[in-house]
Structure formats: structure tokens, C-alpha cells
mmCIF file of C-alpha atoms in Angstrom:
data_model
loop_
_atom_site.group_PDB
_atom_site.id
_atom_site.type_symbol
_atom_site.label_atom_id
_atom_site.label_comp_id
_atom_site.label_asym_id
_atom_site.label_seq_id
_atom_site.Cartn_x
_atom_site.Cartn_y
_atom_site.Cartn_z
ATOM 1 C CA UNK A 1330 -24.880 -17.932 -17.457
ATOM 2 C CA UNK A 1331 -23.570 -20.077 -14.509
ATOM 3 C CA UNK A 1332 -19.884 -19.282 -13.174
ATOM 4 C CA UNK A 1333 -19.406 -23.239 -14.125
ATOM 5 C CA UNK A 1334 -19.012 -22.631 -17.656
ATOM 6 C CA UNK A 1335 -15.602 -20.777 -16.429
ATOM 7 C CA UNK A 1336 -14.616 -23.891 -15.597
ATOM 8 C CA UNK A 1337 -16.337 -26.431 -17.527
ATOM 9 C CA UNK A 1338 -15.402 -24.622 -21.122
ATOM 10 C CA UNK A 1339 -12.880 -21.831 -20.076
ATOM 11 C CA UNK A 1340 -10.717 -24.969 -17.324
ATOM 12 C CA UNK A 1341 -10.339 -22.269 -14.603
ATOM 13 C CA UNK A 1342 -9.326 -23.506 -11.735
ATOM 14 C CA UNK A 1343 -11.995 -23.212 -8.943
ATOM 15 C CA UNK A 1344 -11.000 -22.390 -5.907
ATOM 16 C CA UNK A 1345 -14.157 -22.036 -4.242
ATOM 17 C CA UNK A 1346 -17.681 -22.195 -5.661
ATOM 18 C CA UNK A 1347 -20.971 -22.598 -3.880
ATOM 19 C CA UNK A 1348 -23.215 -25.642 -4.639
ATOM 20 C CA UNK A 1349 -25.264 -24.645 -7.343
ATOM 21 C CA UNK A 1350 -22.881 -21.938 -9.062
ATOM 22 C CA UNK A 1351 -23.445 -18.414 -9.256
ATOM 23 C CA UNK A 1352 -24.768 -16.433 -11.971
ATOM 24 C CA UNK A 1353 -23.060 -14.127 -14.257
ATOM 25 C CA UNK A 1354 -24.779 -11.460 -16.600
ATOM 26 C CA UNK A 1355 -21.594 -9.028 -17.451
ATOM 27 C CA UNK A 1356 -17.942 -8.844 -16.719
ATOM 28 C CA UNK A 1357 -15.638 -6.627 -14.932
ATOM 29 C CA UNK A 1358 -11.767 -6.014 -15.118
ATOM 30 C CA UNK A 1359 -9.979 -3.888 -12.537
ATOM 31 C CA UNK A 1360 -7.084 -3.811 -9.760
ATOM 32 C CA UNK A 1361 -8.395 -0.676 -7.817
ATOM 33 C CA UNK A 1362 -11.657 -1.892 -5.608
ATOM 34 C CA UNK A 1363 -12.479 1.683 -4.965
ATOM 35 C CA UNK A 1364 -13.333 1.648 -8.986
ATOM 36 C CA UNK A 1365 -15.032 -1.686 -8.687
ATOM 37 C CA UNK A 1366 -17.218 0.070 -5.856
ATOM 38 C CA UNK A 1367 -18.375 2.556 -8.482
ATOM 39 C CA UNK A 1368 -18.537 0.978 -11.756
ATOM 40 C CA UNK A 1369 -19.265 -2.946 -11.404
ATOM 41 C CA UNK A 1370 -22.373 -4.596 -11.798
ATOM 42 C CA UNK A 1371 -24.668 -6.971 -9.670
ATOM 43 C CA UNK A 1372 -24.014 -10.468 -10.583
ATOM 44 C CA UNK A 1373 -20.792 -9.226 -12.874
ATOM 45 C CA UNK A 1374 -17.858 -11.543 -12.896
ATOM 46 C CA UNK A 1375 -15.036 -9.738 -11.452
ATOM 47 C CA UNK A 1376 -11.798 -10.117 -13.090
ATOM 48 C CA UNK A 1377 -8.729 -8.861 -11.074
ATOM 49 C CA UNK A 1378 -4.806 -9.780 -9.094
ATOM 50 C CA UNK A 1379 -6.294 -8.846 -6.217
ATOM 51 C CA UNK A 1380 -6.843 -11.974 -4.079
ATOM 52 C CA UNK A 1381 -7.668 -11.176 -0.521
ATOM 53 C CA UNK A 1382 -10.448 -10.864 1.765
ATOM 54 C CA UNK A 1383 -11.286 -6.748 0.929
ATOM 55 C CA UNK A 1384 -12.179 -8.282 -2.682
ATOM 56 C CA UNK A 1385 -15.009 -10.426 -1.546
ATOM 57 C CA UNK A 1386 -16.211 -7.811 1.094
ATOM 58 C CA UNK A 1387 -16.281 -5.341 -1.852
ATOM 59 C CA UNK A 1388 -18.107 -7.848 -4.522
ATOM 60 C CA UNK A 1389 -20.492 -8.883 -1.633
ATOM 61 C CA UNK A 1390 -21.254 -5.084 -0.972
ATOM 62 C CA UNK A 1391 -22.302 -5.205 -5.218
ATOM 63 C CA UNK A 1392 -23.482 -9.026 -5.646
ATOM 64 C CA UNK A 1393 -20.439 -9.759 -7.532
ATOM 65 C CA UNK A 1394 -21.060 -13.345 -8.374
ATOM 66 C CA UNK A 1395 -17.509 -14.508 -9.626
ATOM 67 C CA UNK A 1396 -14.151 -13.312 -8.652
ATOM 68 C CA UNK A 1397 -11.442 -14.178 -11.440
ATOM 69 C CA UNK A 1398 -7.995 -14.013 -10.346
ATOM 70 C CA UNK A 1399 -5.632 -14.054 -13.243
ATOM 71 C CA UNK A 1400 -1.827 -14.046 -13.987
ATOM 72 C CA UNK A 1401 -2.017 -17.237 -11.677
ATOM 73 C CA UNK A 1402 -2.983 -15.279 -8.206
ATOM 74 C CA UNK A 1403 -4.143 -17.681 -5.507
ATOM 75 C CA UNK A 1404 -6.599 -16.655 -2.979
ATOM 76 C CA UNK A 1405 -5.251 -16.974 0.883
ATOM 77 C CA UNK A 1406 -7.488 -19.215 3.246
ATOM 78 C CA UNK A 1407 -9.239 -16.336 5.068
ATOM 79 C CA UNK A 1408 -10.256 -15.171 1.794
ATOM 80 C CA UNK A 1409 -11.885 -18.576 0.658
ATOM 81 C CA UNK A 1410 -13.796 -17.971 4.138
ATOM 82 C CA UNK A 1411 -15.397 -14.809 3.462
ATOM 83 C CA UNK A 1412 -16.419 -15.840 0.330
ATOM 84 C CA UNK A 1413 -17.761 -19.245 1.288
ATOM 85 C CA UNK A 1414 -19.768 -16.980 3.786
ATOM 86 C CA UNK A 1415 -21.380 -14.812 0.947
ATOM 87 C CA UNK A 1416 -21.649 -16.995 -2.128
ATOM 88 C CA UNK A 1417 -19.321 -16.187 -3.944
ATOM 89 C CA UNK A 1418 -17.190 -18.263 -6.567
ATOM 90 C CA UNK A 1419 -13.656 -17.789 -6.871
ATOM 91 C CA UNK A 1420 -11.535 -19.044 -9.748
ATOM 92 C CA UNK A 1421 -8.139 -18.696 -10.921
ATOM 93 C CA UNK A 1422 -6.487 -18.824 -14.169
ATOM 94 C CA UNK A 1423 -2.981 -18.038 -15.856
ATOM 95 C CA UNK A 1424 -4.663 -15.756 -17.921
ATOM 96 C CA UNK A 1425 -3.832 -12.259 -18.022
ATOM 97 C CA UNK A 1426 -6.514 -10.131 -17.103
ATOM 98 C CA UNK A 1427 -7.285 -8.969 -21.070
ATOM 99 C CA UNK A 1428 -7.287 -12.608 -22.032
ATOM 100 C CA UNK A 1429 -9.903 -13.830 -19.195
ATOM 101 C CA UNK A 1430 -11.833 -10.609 -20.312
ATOM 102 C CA UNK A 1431 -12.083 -11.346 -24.017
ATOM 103 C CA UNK A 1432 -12.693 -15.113 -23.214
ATOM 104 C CA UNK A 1433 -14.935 -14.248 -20.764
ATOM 105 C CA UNK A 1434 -17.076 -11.537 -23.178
ATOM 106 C CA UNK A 1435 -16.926 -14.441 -25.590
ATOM 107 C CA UNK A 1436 -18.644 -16.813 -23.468
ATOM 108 C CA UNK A 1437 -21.417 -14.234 -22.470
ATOM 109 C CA UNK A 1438 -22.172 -13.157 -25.989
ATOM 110 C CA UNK A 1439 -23.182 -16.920 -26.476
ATOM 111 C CA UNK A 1440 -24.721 -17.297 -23.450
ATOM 112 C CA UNK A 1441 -21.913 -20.365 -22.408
ATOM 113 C CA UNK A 1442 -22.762 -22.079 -25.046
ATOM 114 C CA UNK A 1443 -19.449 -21.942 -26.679
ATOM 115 C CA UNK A 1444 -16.105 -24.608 -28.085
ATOM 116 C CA UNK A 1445 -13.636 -22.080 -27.429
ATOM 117 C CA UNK A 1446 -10.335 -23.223 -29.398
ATOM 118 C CA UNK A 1447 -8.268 -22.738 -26.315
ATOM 119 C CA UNK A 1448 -4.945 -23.835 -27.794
ATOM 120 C CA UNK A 1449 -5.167 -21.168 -30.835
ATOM 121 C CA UNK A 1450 -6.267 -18.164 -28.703
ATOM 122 C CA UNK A 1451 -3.794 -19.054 -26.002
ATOM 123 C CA UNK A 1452 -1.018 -16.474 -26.937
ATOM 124 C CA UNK A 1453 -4.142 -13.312 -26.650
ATOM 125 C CA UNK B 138 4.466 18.822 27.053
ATOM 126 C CA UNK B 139 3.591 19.215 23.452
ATOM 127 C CA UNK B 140 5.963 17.992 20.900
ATOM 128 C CA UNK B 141 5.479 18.569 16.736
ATOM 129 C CA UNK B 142 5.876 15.269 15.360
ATOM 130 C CA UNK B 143 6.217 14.648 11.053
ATOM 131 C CA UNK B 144 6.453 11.441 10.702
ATOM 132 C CA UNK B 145 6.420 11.149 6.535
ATOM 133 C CA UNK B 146 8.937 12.536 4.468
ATOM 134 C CA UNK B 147 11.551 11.361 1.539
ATOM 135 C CA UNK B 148 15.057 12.254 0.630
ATOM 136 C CA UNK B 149 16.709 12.579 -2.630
ATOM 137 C CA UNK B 150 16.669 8.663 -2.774
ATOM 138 C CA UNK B 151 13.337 8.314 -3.674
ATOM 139 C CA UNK B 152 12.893 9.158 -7.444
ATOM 140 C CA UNK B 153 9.934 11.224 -7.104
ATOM 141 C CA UNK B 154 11.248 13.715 -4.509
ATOM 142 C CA UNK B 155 13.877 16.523 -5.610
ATOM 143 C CA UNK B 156 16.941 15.989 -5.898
ATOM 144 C CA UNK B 157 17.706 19.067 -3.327
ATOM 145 C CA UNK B 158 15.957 16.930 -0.622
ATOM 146 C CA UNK B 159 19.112 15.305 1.285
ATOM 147 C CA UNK B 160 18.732 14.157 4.935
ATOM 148 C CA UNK B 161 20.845 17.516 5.636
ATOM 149 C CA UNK B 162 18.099 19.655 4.030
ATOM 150 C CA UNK B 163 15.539 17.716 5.821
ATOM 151 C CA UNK B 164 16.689 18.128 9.024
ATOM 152 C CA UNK B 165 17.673 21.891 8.693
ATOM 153 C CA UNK B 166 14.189 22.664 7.683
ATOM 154 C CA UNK B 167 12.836 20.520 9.798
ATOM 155 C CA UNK B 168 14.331 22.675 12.725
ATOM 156 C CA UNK B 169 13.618 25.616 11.372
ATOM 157 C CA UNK B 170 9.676 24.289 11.529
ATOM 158 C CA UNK B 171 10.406 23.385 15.457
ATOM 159 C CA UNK B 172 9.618 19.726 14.608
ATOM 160 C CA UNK B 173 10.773 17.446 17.526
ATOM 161 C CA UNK B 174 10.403 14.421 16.467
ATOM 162 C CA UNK B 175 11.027 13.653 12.416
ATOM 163 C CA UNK B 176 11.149 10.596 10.178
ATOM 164 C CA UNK B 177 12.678 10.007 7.001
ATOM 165 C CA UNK B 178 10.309 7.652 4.692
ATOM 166 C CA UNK B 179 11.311 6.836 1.233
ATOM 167 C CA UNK B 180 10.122 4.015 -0.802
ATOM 168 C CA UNK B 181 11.106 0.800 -0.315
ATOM 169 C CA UNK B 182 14.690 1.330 0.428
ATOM 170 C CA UNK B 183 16.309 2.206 3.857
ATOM 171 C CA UNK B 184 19.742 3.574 2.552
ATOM 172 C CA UNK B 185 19.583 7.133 3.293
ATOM 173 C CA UNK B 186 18.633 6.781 6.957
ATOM 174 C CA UNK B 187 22.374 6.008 8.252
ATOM 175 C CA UNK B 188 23.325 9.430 6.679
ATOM 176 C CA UNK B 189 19.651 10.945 8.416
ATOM 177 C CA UNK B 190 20.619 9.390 11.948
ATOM 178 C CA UNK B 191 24.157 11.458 11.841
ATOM 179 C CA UNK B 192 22.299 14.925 10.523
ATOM 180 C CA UNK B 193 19.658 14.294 13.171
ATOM 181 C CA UNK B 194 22.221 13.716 16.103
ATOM 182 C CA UNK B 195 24.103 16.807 15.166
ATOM 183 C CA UNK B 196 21.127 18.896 15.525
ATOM 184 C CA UNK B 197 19.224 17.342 18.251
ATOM 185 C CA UNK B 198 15.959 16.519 16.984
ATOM 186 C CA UNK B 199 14.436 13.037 17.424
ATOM 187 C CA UNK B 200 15.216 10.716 14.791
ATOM 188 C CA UNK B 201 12.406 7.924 13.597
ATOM 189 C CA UNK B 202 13.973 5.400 10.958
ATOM 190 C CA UNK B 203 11.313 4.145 8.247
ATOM 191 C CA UNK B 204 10.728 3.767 4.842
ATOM 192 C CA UNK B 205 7.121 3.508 2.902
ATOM 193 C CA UNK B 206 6.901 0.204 1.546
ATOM 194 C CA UNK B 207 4.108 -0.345 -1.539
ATOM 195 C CA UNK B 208 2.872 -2.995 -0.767
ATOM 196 C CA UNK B 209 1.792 -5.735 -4.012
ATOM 197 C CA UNK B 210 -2.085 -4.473 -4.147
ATOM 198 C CA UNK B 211 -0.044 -1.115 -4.741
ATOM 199 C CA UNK B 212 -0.857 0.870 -0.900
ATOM 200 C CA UNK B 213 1.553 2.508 0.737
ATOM 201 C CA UNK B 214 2.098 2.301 4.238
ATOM 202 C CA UNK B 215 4.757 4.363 6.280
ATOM 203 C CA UNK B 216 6.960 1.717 8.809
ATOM 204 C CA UNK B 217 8.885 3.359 11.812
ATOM 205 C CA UNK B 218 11.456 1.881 13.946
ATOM 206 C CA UNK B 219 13.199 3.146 16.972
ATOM 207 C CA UNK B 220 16.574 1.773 16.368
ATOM 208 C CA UNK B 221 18.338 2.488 12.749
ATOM 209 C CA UNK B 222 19.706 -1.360 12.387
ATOM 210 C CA UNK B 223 16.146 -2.749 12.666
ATOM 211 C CA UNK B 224 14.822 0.141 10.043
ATOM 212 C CA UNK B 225 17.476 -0.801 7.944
ATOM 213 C CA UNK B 226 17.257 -4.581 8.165
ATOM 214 C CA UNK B 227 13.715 -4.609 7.198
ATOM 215 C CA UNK B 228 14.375 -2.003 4.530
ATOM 216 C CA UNK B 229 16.870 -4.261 2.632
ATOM 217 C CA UNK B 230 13.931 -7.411 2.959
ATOM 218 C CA UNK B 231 11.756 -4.888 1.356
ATOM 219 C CA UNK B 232 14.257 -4.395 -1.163
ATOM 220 C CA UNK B 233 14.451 -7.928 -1.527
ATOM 221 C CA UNK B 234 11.046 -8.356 -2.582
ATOM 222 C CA UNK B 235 11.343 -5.541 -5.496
ATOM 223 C CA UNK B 236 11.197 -6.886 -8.993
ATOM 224 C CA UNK B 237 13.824 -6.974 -11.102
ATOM 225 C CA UNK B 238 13.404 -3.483 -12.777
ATOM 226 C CA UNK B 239 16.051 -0.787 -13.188
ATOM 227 C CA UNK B 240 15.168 2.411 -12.653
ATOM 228 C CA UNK B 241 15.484 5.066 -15.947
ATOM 229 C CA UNK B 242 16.480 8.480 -13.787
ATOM 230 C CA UNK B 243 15.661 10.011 -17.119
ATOM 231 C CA UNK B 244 11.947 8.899 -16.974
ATOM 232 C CA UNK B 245 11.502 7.975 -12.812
ATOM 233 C CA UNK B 246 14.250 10.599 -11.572
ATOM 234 C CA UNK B 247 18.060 9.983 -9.240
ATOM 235 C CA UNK B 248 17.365 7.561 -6.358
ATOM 236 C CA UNK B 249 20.767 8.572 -4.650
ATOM 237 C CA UNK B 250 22.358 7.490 -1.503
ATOM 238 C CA UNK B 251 23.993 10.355 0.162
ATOM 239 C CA UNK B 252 25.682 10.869 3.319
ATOM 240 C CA UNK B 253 25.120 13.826 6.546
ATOM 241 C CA UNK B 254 27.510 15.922 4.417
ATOM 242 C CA UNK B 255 25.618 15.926 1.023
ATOM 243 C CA UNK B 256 28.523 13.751 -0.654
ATOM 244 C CA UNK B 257 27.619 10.847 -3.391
ATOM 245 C CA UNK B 258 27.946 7.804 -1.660
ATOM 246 C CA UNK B 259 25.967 5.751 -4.881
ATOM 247 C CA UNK B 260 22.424 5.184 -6.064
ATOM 248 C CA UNK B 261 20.079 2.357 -6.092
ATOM 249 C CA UNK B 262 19.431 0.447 -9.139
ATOM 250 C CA UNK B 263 15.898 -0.957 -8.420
ATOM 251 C CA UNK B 264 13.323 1.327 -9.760
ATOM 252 C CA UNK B 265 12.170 2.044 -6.405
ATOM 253 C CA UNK B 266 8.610 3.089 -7.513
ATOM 254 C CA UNK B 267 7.909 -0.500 -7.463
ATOM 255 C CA UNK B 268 6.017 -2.494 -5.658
ATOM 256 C CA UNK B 269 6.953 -5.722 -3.298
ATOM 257 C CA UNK B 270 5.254 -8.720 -3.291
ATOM 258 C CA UNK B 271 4.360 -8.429 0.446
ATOM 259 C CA UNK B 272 0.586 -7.972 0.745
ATOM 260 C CA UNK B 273 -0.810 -4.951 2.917
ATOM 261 C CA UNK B 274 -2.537 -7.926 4.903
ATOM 262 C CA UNK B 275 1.433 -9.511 5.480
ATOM 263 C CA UNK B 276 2.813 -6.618 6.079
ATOM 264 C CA UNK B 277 1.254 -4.912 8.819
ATOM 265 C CA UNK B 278 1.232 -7.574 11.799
ATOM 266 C CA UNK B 279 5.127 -8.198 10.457
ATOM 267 C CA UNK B 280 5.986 -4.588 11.573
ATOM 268 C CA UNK B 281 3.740 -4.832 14.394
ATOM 269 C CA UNK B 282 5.991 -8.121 15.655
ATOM 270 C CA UNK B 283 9.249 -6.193 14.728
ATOM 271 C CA UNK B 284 7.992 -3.654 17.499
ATOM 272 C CA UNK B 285 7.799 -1.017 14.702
ATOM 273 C CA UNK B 286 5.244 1.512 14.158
ATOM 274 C CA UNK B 287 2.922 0.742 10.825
ATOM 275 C CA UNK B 288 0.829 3.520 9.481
ATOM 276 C CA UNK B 289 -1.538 3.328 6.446
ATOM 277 C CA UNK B 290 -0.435 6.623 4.382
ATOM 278 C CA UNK B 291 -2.574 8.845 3.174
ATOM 279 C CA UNK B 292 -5.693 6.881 3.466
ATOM 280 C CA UNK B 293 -7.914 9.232 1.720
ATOM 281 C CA UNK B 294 -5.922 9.980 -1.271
ATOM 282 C CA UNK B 295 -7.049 8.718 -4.866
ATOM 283 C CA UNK B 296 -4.459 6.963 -5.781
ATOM 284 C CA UNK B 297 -1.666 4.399 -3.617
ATOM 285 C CA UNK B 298 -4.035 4.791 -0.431
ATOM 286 C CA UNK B 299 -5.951 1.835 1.075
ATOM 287 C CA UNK B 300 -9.321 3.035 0.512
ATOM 288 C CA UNK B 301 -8.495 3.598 -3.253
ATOM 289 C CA UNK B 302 -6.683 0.193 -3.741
ATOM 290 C CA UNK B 303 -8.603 -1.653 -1.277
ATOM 291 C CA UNK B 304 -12.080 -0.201 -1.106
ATOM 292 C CA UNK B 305 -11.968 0.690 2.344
ATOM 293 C CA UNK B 306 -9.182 0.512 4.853
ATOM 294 C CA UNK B 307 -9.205 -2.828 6.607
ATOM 295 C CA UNK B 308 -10.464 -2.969 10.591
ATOM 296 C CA UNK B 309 -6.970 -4.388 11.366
ATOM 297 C CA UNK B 310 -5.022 -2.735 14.445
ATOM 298 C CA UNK B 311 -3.010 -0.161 13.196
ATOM 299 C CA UNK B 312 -0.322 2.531 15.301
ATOM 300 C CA UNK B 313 -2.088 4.837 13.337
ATOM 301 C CA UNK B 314 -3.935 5.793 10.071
ATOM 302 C CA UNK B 315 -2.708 9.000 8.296
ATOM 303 C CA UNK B 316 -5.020 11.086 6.670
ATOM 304 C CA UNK B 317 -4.370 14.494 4.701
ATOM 305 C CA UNK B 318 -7.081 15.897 6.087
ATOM 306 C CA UNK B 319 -8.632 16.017 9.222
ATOM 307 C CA UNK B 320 -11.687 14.850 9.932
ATOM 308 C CA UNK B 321 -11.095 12.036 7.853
ATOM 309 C CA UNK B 322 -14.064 11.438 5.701
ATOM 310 C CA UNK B 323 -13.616 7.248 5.687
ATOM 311 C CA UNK B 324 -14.128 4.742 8.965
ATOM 312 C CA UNK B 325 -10.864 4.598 10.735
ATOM 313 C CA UNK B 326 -12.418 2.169 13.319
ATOM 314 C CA UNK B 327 -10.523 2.670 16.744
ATOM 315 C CA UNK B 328 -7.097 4.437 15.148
ATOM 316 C CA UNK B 329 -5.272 7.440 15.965
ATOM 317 C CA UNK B 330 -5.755 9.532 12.623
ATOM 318 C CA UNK B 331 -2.616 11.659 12.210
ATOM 319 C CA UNK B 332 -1.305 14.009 9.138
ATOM 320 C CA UNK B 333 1.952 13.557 7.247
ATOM 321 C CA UNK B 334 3.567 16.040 4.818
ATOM 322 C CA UNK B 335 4.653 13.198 2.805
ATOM 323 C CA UNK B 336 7.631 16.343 1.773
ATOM 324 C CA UNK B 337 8.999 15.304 -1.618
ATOM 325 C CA UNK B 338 10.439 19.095 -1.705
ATOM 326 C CA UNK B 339 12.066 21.333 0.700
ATOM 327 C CA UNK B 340 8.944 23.608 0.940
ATOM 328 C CA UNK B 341 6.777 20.893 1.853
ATOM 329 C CA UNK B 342 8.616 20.072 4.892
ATOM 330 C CA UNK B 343 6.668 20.523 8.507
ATOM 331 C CA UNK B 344 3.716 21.554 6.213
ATOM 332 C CA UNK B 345 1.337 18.634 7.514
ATOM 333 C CA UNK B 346 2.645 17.913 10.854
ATOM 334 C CA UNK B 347 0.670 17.007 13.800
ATOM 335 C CA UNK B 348 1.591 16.925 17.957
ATOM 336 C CA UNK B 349 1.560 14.866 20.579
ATOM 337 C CA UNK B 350 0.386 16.586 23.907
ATOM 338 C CA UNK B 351 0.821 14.863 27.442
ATOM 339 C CA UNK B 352 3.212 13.873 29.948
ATOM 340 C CA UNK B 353 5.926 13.109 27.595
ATOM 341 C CA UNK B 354 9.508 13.155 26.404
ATOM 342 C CA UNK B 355 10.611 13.386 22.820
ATOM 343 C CA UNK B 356 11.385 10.012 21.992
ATOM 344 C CA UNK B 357 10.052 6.955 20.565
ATOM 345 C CA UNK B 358 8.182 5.391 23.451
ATOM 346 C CA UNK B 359 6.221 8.467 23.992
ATOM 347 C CA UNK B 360 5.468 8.616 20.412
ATOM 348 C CA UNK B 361 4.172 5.243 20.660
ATOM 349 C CA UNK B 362 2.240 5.985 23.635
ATOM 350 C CA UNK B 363 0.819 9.028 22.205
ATOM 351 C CA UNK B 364 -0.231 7.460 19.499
ATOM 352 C CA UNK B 365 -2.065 4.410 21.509
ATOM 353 C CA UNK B 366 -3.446 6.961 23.561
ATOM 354 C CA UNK B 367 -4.811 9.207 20.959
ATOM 355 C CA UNK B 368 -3.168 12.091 22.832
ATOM 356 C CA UNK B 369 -2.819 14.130 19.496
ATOM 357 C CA UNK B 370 -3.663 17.430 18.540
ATOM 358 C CA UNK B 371 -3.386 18.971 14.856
ATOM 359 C CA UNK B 372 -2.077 22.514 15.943
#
């Protein structure tokens, strides 16, 4: 699916996304980028706190397409530059990080083409 | 000259190090290791180094005043300063920035503040295992301006080290990059790589310390220097 839909049916906030979106086949959820080196996918959306530039160095290193900051993280300006450099989209959301993963896993199982009732799953 | 330098060690206030390990221990063992130059490190908090400043001037070794903040993304990074007031000025910012958790000495262990003699002066109530919200990426050019030393601990360690938290350590301009063991097996760009024995019990103490080897005194300039330099040697 395109990283869009995070916005367009999840409302994520983007904070930087390149022109045509990026795709996203999977999902992945942790803090420690030394795990994310080992475990996460190519074109995964990568669902994390940590919002600096070592994030997008690491998900350009694996063809991370998405990073999702949650818990309301922003991403600093030298951050936005390294990812505007690779590709990459960057959103971020109030969501905790097992909230933006089951919304996210929701989304992918039907391909984006989901009405997610926001309002009633806002307290998972 | 060469001088033994250990530059990462905690006291009793730390809740993960023994509750034997006052700045008086410290520095007695730290003598009887011939270290020259010695720092007291413990996380986040600054409040045992007045009491380590007294021990260390009453046994002439070289004092360096530090703590090792975690920093939000969870790496910890050893701080030095040459005088105490600036150590403990930037200590009680990094204090500041703790949540608002108590600590449970049942569950974390005593964070105590002691003073040269070993006497209860008090303990600290913020569970000092914490992290600030200062990022690594903050934190290190704010030291840097301070004049203090900042030093990435234990780099290649799998947990609370930059390459495990980070991915790799940054290419930012360190004083130096500690490793606990030498060769370090990840890029340390153009840093001095020096061991710590990061002692959170007496035995521990002067067990990973390194030297500095030149035209030198013991003191905090030549530290510095040494450490610019890369004028270090591992035994």
C-alpha cells in the first residue's frame, strides 16, 4: 500500500513525505535500531520514539519506506533532511506504539482499503 | 610520563552499584590499583562528588567530576569536568530533566548521598535509572561548550550503548569513545577509543583502566590533551 493511507485513513500527521508516497508491504515496531538493523524488512513501515537522523540512516541502510513516530515524537529539522535526501516518509501520531501497530496491521491486511472507526478504537 | 587513568566508575548513589561502594572505598582502592587520575560517574545525579573531591584530596590522586547521563534514546554517555561546581551544576540540570518517578530501593536498590567519612547525608528520590529527555544528539556539543569531556560509554555493549540504541555510533566529535574491549569491533571514526571499568563493586575497581603516556602532568589538561592526541596506551 502507499504510506498515504497513514494519513488519508489513519490522520497521521506527515511530517515529510516524498511526492508520490512510499510503499509499504509489512510493519515494524522497535526503540533499539541495532534490532531494526537485524530484523526489519525492505519497504516495512517503521514504527518507533526514536526521531533523529540515525533512524533514517538506519531505514535507508534497509529501504524502510515509512518512519512512524508515536506517543507524539516530532522529528528535528536535520532529520527531515536526511530523509528528504533518501525518500523516506515520516509521520507522527499520538498513538502509542501498540496502537499505530495494530492500526497499522489492520490497514495492511486490507490492503488500505479500510473505514477504520477511529473514535471507538481510540482508547487501544 | 605515564599516568593510569579510570575514568568510569559509580558510588553507592547509583542504585545498581553496591551499597559498599562509597567515594572512600573508591578512592582507597583506587590507590591501591596506582590509578592517577580517577572519576566518579553515577547516573544522572552529581551528589556524591562533593564527598569524592574531599576523599580524593586527602589521598592525592587526581579527581575528575562526572556523572553518566542516559540520555532519552536510552545511551549512556560518561561527562567529565575539571572543576566540581560545573560537574555539579550540570548534574542537577540532568536531574532536572528526570521524570517524575520514585525510586523502589526494594526493586532498583539505595541511591544514597554520603559524605568522605561514610556518614548518611540522605538519598535521592528520583529513580535514577531513568532516563532524561536530553537527546544523545543535544547532549554532546552541550558538554563540549561547558568545556567538559563527553565520552560515549561502552559503545560496544548490547544494551544502553550507542551502537545498540542507535545503530551505529554517530560521526560526531567526541573526547573519546569507550569501548570494553580493545580493538573495538565498530567505526569509531577519528576518536580516541579508551576502556572504563564502569566499577559498580569494589572488585571491579582499576579493572579496565587505560594510560596516558607523554610529556604530561596528572591533571585535567593533560588528560584532555592526551586524549586529543591519542597518546594512550592500554597497559
Amino acid at each position: 500500500m502507499n504510506s498515504k493511507l497513514l494519513t488519508d485513513t489513519l490522520k497521521y500527521s506527515q511530517i515529510q513525505l516524498p511526492e508520490s508516497g512510499t510503499e509499504i508491504t509489512s510493519g515494524y515496531t522497535s526503540d533499539l535500531l541495532s534490532d531494526v538493523m537485524g530484523n526489519a524488512l525492505e519497504n516495512c513501515a517503521l514504527i518507533t520514539i526514536q526521531g533523529h537522523k540515525n533512524t533514517v540512516a538506519v531505514a535507508s541502510l534497509i529501504g524502510i519506506g515509512a518512519i512512524i513516530l508515536c506517543n507524539g515524537r516530532t522529528a528535528p529539522e536535520e532529520m527531515i533532511e536526511a530523509a528528504k535526501e533518501h525518500d523516506i516518509a515520516i509521520y507522527t501520531t499520538e498513538d502509542t506504539q501498540f496502537t499505530a501497530s495494530w492500526k497499522l496491521a489492520k490497514l495492511l491486511e486490507h490492503n488500505g482499503e479500510l473505514e477504520l472507526d477511529l473514535e471507538m478504537k481510540q482508547n487501544i | 610520563m605515564k599516568y593510569k587513568v579510570d575514568l568510569h566508575n559509580h558510588s553507592c548513589l547509583s542504585p545498581c552499584a553496591s551499597l559498599e561502594m562509597s567515594p572512600s572505598v573508591l578512592v582507597k582502592r583506587a590507590i591501591r590499583k596506582k590509578i592517577d587520575i580517577l572519576a566518579l560517574t553515577d547516573h544522572n545525579t552529581t551528589k556524591n562528588l562533593p564527598a569524592f573531591a574531599a576523599c580524593c584530596a586527602n589521598n592525592g590522586i587526581t579527581p575528575v567530576f562526572g556523572l553518566e547521563v542516559n540520555t532519552f534514546e536510552e545511551v549512556h554517555v560518561v561527562c567529565l569536568f575539571e572543576k566540581l561546581e560545573n560537574a555539579v551544576s550540570f548534574g542537577n540540570y540532568i536531574e532536572s530533566t528526570l521524570p517524575a518517578i520514585s525510586n523502589d530501593p526494594e526493586v532498583f536498590g539505595d541511591q544514597i548521598i554520603v559524605d568522605e567519612y561514610e556518614n548518611i547525608l540522605g538519598s535521592v528520590d528520583s529513580l535514577l535509572f531513568s532516563s532524561s529527555s536530553i537527546s544523545f544528539f543535544e547532549l554532546i556539543p552541550r558538554v563540549l561548550d561547558l568545556g567538559g569531556l563527553v565520552i560515549p560509554a561502552h559503545i560496544d555493549r548490547s544494551r544502553n550503548g550507542a551502537v545498540s540504541q542507535l545503530g551505529f555510533l554517530p560521526d560526531l566529535a567526541y573526547s573519546a569513545v569507550e569501548a570494553r574491549y580493545v580493538p573495538c569491533s565498530y567505526e569509531t571514526y577519528n576518536n580516541a577509543v579508551i576502556t572504563g571499568s564502569d566499577a559498580h563493586i569494589r572488585s571491579s575497581i582499576g579493572s579496565r583502566s587505560f594510560y596516558i603516556t607523554g610529556e604530561y602532568k596528572s591533571d585535567f589538561s593533560s588528560l584532555s590533551h592526551a586524549l586529543r592526541e591519542k597518546n594512550i596506551l592500554y597497559r
